[in-house]
PDB file of N, CA and C in Angstrom:
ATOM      1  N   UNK A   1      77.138 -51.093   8.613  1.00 46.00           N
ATOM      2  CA  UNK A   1      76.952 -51.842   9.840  1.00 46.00           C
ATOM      3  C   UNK A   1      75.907 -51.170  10.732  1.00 46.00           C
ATOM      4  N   UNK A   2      75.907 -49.918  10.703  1.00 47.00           N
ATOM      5  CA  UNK A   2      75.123 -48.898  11.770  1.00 47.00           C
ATOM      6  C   UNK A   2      73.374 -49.441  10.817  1.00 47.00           C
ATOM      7  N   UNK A   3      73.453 -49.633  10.259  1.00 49.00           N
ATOM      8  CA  UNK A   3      71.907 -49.766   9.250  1.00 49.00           C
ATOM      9  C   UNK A   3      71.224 -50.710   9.638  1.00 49.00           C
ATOM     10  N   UNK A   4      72.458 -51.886   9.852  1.00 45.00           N
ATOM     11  CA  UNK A   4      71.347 -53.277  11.100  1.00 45.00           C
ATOM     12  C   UNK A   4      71.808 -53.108  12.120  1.00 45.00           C
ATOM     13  N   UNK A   5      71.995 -52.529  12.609  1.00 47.00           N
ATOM     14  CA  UNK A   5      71.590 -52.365  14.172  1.00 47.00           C
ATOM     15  C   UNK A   5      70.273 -51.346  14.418  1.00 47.00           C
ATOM     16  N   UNK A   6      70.276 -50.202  13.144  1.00 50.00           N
ATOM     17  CA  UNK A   6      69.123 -49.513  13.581  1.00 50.00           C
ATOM     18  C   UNK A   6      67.478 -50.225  13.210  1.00 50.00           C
ATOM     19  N   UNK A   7      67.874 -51.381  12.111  1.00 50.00           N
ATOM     20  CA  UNK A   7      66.798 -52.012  11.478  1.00 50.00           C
ATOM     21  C   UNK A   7      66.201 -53.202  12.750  1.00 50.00           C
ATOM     22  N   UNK A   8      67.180 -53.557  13.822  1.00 46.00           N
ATOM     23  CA  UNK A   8      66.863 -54.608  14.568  1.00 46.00           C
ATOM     24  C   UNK A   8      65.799 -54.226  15.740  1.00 46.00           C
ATOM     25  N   UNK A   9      64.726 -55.043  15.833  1.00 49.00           N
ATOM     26  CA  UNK A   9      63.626 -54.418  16.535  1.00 49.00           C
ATOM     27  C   UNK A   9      64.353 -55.034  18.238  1.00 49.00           C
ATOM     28  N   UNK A  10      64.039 -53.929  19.031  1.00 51.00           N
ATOM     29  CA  UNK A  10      64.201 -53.839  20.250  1.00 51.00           C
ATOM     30  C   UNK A  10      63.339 -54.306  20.802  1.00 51.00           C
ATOM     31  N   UNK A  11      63.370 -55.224  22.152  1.00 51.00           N
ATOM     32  CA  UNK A  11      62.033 -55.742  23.202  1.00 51.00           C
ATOM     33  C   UNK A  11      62.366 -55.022  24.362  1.00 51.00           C
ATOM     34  N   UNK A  12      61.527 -54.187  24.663  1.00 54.00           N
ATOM     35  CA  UNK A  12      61.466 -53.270  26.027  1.00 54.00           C
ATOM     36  C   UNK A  12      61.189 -54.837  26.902  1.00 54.00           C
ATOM     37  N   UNK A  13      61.928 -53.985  27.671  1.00 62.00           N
ATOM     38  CA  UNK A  13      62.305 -55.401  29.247  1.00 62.00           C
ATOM     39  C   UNK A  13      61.544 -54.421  29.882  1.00 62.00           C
ATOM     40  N   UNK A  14      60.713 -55.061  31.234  1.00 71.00           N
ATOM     41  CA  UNK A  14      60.114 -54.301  32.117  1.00 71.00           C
ATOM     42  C   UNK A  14      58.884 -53.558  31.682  1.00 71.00           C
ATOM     43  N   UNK A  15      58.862 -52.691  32.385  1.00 75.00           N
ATOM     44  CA  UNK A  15      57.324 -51.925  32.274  1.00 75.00           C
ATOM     45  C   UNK A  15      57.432 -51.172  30.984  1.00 75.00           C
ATOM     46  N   UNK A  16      56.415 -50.833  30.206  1.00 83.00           N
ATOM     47  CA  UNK A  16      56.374 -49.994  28.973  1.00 83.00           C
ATOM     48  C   UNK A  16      55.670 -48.704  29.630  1.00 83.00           C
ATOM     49  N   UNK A  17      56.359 -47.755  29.195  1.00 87.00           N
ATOM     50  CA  UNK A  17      55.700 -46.499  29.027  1.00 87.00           C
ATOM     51  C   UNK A  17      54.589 -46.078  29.068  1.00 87.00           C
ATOM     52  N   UNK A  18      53.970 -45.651  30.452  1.00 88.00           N
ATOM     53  CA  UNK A  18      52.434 -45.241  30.705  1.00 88.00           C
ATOM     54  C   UNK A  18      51.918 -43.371  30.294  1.00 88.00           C
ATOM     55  N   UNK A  19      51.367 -43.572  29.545  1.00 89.00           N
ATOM     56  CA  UNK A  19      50.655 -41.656  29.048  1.00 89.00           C
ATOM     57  C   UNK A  19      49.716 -41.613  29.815  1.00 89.00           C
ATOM     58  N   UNK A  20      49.472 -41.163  31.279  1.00 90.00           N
ATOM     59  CA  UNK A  20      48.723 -40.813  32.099  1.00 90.00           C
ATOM     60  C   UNK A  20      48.128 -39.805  31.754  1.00 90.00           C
ATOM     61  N   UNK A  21      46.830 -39.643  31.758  1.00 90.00           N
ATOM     62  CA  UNK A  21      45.910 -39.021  31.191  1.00 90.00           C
ATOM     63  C   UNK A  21      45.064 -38.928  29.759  1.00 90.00           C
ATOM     64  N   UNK A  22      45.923 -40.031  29.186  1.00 91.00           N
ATOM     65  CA  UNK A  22      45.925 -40.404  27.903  1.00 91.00           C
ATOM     66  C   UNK A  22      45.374 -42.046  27.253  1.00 91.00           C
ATOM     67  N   UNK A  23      46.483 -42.787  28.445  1.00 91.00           N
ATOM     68  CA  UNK A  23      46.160 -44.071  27.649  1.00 91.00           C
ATOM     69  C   UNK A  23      44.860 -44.655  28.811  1.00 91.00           C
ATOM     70  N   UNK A  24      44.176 -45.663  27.842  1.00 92.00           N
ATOM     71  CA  UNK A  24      42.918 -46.461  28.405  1.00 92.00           C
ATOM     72  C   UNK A  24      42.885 -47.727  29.158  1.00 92.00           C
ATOM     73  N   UNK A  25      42.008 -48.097  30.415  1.00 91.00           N
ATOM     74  CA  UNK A  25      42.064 -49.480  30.898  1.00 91.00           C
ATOM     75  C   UNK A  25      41.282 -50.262  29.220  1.00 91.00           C
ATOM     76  N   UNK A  26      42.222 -51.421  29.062  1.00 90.00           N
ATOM     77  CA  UNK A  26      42.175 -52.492  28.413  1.00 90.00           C
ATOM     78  C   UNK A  26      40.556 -53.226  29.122  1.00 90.00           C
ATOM     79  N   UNK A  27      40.464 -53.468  30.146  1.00 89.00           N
ATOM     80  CA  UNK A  27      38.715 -53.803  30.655  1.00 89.00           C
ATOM     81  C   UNK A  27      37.930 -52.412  30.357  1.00 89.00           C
ATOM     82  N   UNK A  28      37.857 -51.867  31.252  1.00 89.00           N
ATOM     83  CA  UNK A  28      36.630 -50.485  31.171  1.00 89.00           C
ATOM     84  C   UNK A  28      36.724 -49.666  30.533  1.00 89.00           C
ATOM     85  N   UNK A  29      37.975 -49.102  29.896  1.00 90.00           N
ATOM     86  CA  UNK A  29      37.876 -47.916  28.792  1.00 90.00           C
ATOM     87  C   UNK A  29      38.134 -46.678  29.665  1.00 90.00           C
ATOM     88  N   UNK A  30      38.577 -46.934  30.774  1.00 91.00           N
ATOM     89  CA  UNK A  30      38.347 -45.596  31.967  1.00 91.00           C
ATOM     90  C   UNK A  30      39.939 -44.824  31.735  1.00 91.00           C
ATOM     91  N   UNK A  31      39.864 -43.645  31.451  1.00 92.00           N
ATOM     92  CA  UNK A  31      41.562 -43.266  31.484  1.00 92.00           C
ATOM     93  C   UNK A  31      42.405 -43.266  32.666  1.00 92.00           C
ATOM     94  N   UNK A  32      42.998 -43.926  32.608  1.00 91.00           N
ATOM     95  CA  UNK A  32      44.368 -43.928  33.537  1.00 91.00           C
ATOM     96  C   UNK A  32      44.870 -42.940  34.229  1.00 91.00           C
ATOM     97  N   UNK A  33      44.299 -42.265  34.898  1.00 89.00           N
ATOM     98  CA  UNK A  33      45.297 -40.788  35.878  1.00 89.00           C
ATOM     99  C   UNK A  33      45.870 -41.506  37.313  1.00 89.00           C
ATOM    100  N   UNK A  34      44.864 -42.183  37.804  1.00 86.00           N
ATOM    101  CA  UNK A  34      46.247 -42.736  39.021  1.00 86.00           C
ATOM    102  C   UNK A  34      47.277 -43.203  39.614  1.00 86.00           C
ATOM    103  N   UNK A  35      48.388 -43.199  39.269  1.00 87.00           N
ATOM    104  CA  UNK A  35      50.001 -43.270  39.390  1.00 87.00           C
ATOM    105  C   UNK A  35      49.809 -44.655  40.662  1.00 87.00           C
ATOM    106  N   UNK A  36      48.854 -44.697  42.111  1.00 89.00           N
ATOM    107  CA  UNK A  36      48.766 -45.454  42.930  1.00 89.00           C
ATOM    108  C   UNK A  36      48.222 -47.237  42.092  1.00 89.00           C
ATOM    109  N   UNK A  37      46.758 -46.819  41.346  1.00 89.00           N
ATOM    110  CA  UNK A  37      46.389 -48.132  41.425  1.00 89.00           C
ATOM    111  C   UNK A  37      47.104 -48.784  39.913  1.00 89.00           C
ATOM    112  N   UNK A  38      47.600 -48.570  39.306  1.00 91.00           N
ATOM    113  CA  UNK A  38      48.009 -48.603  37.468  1.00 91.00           C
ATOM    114  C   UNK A  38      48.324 -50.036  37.872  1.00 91.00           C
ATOM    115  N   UNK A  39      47.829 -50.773  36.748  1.00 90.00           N
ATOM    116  CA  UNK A  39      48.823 -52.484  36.731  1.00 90.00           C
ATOM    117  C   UNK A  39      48.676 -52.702  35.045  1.00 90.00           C
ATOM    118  N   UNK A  40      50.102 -52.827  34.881  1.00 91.00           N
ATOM    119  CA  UNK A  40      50.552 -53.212  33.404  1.00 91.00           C
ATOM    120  C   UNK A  40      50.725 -54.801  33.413  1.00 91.00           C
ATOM    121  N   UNK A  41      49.948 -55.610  31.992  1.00 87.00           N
ATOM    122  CA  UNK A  41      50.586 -56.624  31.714  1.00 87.00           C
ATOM    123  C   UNK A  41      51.762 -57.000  30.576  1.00 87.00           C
ATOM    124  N   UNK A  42      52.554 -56.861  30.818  1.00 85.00           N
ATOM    125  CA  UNK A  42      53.566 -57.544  29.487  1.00 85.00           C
ATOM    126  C   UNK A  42      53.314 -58.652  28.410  1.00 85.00           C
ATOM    127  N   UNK A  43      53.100 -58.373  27.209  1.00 78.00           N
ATOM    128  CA  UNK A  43      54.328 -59.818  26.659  1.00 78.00           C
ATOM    129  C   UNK A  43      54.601 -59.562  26.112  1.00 78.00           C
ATOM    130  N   UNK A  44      55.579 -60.916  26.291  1.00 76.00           N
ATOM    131  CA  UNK A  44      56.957 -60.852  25.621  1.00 76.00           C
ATOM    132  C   UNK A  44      57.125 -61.463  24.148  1.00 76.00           C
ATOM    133  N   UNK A  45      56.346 -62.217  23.789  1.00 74.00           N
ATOM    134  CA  UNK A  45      56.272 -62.858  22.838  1.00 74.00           C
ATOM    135  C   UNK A  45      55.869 -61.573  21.696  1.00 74.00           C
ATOM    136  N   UNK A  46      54.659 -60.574  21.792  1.00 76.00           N
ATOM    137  CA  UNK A  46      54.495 -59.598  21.025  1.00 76.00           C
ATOM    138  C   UNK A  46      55.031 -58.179  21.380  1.00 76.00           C
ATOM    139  N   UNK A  47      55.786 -57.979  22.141  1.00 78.00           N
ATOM    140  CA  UNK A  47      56.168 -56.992  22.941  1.00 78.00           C
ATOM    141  C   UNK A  47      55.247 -55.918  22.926  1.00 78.00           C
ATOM    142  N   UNK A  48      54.284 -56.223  23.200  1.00 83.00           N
ATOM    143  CA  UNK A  48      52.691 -55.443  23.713  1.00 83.00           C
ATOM    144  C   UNK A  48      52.640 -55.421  25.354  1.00 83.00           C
ATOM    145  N   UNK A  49      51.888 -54.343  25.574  1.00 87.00           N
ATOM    146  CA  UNK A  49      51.599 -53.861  27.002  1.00 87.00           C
ATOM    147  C   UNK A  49      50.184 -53.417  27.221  1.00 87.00           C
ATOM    148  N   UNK A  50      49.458 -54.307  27.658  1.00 89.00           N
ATOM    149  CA  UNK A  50      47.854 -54.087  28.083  1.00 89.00           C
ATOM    150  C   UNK A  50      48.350 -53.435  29.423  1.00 89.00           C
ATOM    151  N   UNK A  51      47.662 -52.120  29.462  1.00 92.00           N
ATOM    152  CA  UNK A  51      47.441 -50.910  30.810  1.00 92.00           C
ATOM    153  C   UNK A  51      46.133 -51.179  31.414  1.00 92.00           C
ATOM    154  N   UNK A  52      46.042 -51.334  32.684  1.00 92.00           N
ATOM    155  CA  UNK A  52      44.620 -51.560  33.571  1.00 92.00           C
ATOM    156  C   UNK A  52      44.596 -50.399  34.519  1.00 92.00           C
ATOM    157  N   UNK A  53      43.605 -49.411  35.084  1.00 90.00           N
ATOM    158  CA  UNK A  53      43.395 -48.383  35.967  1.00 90.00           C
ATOM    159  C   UNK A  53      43.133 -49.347  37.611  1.00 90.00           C
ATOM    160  N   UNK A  54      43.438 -50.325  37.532  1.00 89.00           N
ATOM    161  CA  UNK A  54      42.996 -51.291  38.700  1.00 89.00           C
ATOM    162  C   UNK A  54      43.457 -52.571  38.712  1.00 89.00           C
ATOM    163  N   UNK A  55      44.436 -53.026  39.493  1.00 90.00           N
ATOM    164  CA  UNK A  55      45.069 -54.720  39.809  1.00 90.00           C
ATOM    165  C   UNK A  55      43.781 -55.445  39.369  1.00 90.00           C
ATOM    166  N   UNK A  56      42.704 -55.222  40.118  1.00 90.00           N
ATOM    167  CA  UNK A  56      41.231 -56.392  39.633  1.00 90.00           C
ATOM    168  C   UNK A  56      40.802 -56.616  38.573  1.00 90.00           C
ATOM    169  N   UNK A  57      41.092 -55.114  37.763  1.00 90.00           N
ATOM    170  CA  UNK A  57      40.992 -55.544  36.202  1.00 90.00           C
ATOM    171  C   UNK A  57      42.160 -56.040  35.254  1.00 90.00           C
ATOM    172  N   UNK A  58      43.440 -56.117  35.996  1.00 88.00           N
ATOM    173  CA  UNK A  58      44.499 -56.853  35.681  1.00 88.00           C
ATOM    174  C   UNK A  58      43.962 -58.599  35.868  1.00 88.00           C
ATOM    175  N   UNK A  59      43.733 -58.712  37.148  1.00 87.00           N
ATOM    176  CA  UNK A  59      43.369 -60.276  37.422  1.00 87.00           C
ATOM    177  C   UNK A  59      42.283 -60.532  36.425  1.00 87.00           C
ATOM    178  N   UNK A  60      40.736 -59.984  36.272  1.00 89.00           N
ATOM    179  CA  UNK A  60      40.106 -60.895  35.395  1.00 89.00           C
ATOM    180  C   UNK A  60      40.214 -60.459  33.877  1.00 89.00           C
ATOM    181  N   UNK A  61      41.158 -59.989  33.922  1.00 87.00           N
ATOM    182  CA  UNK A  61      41.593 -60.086  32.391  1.00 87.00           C
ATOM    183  C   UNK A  61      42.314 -61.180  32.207  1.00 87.00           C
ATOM    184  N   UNK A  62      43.014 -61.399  33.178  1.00 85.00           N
ATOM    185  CA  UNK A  62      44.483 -62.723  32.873  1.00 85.00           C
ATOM    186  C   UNK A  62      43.383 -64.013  32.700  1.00 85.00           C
ATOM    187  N   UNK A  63      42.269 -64.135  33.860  1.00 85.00           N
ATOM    188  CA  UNK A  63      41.473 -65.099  34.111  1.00 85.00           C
ATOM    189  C   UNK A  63      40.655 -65.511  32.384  1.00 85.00           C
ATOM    190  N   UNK A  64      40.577 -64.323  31.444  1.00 84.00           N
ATOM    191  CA  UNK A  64      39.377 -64.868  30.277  1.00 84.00           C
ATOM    192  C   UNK A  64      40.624 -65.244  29.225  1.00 84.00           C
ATOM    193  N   UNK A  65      42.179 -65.074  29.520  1.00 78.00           N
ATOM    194  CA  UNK A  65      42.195 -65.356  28.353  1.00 78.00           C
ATOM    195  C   UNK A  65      43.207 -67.135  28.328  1.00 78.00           C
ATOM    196  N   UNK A  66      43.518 -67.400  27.443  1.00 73.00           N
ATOM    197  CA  UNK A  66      44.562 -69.094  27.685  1.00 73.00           C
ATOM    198  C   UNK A  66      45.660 -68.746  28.740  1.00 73.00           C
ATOM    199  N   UNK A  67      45.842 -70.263  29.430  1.00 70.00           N
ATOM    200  CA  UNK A  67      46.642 -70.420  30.447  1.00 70.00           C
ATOM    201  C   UNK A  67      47.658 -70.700  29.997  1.00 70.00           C
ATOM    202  N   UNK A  68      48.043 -71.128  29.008  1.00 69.00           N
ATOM    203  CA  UNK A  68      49.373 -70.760  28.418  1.00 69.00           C
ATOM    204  C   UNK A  68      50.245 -69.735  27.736  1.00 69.00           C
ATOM    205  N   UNK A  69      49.265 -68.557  27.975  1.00 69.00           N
ATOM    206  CA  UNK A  69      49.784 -67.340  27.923  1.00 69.00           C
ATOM    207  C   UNK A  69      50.561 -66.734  28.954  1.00 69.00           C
ATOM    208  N   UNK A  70      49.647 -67.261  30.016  1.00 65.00           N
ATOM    209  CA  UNK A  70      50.546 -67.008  31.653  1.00 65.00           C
ATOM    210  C   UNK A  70      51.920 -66.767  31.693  1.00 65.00           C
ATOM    211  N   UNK A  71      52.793 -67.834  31.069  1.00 70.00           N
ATOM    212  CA  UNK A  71      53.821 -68.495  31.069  1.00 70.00           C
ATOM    213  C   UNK A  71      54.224 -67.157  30.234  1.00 70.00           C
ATOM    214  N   UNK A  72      54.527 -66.913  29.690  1.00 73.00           N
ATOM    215  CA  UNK A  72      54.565 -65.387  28.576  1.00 73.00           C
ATOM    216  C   UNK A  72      54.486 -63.857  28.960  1.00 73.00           C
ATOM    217  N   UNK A  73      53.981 -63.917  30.055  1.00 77.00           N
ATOM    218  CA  UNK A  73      53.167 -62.480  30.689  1.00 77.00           C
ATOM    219  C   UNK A  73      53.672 -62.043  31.649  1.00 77.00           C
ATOM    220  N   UNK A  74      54.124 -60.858  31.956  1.00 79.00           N
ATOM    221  CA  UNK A  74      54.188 -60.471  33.106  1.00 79.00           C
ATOM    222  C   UNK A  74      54.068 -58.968  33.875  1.00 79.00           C
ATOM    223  N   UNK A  75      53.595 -59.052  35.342  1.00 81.00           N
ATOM    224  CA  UNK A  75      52.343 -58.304  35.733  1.00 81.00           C
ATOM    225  C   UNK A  75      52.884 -57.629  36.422  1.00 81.00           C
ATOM    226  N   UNK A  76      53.121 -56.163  36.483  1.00 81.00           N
ATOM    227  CA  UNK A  76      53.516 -55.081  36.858  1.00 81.00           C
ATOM    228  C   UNK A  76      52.533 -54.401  37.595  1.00 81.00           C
TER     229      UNK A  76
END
């Protein structure tokens, strides 16, 4: 019984795990050290987490891609 429960993939709810100093803005490639400006997007559908060093590069990222992803996403 313990074998499917460990085989069953988990969906992190909420924010995913930021490696400050480590992980990259998804727009500019710039590493992430500021704890103030950080904006994560979620989804849920792939349980993926695009990291941005800046809310503005959160917004025109949401802006290039389908609007029915919206519905799916959410912005930390």
């Amino acid at each position: 019984m313990l074998g499917f429960i460990a085989c069953e993939k988990s969906q992190t709810n909420g924010v995913h795990k930021i490696h400050y100093d480590i992980d990259m803005c998804v727009k500019c490639k710039m590493v992430i050290s500021d704890r103030h400006y950080v904006a994560q997007i979620d989804d849920r559908v792939s349980d993926k987490a695009f990291t941005f060093d800046d809310i503005g590069f959160a917004l025109l990222w949401m802006a290039t891609i389908p609007k029915d992803y919206h519905k799916e996403a959410h912005l930390y």
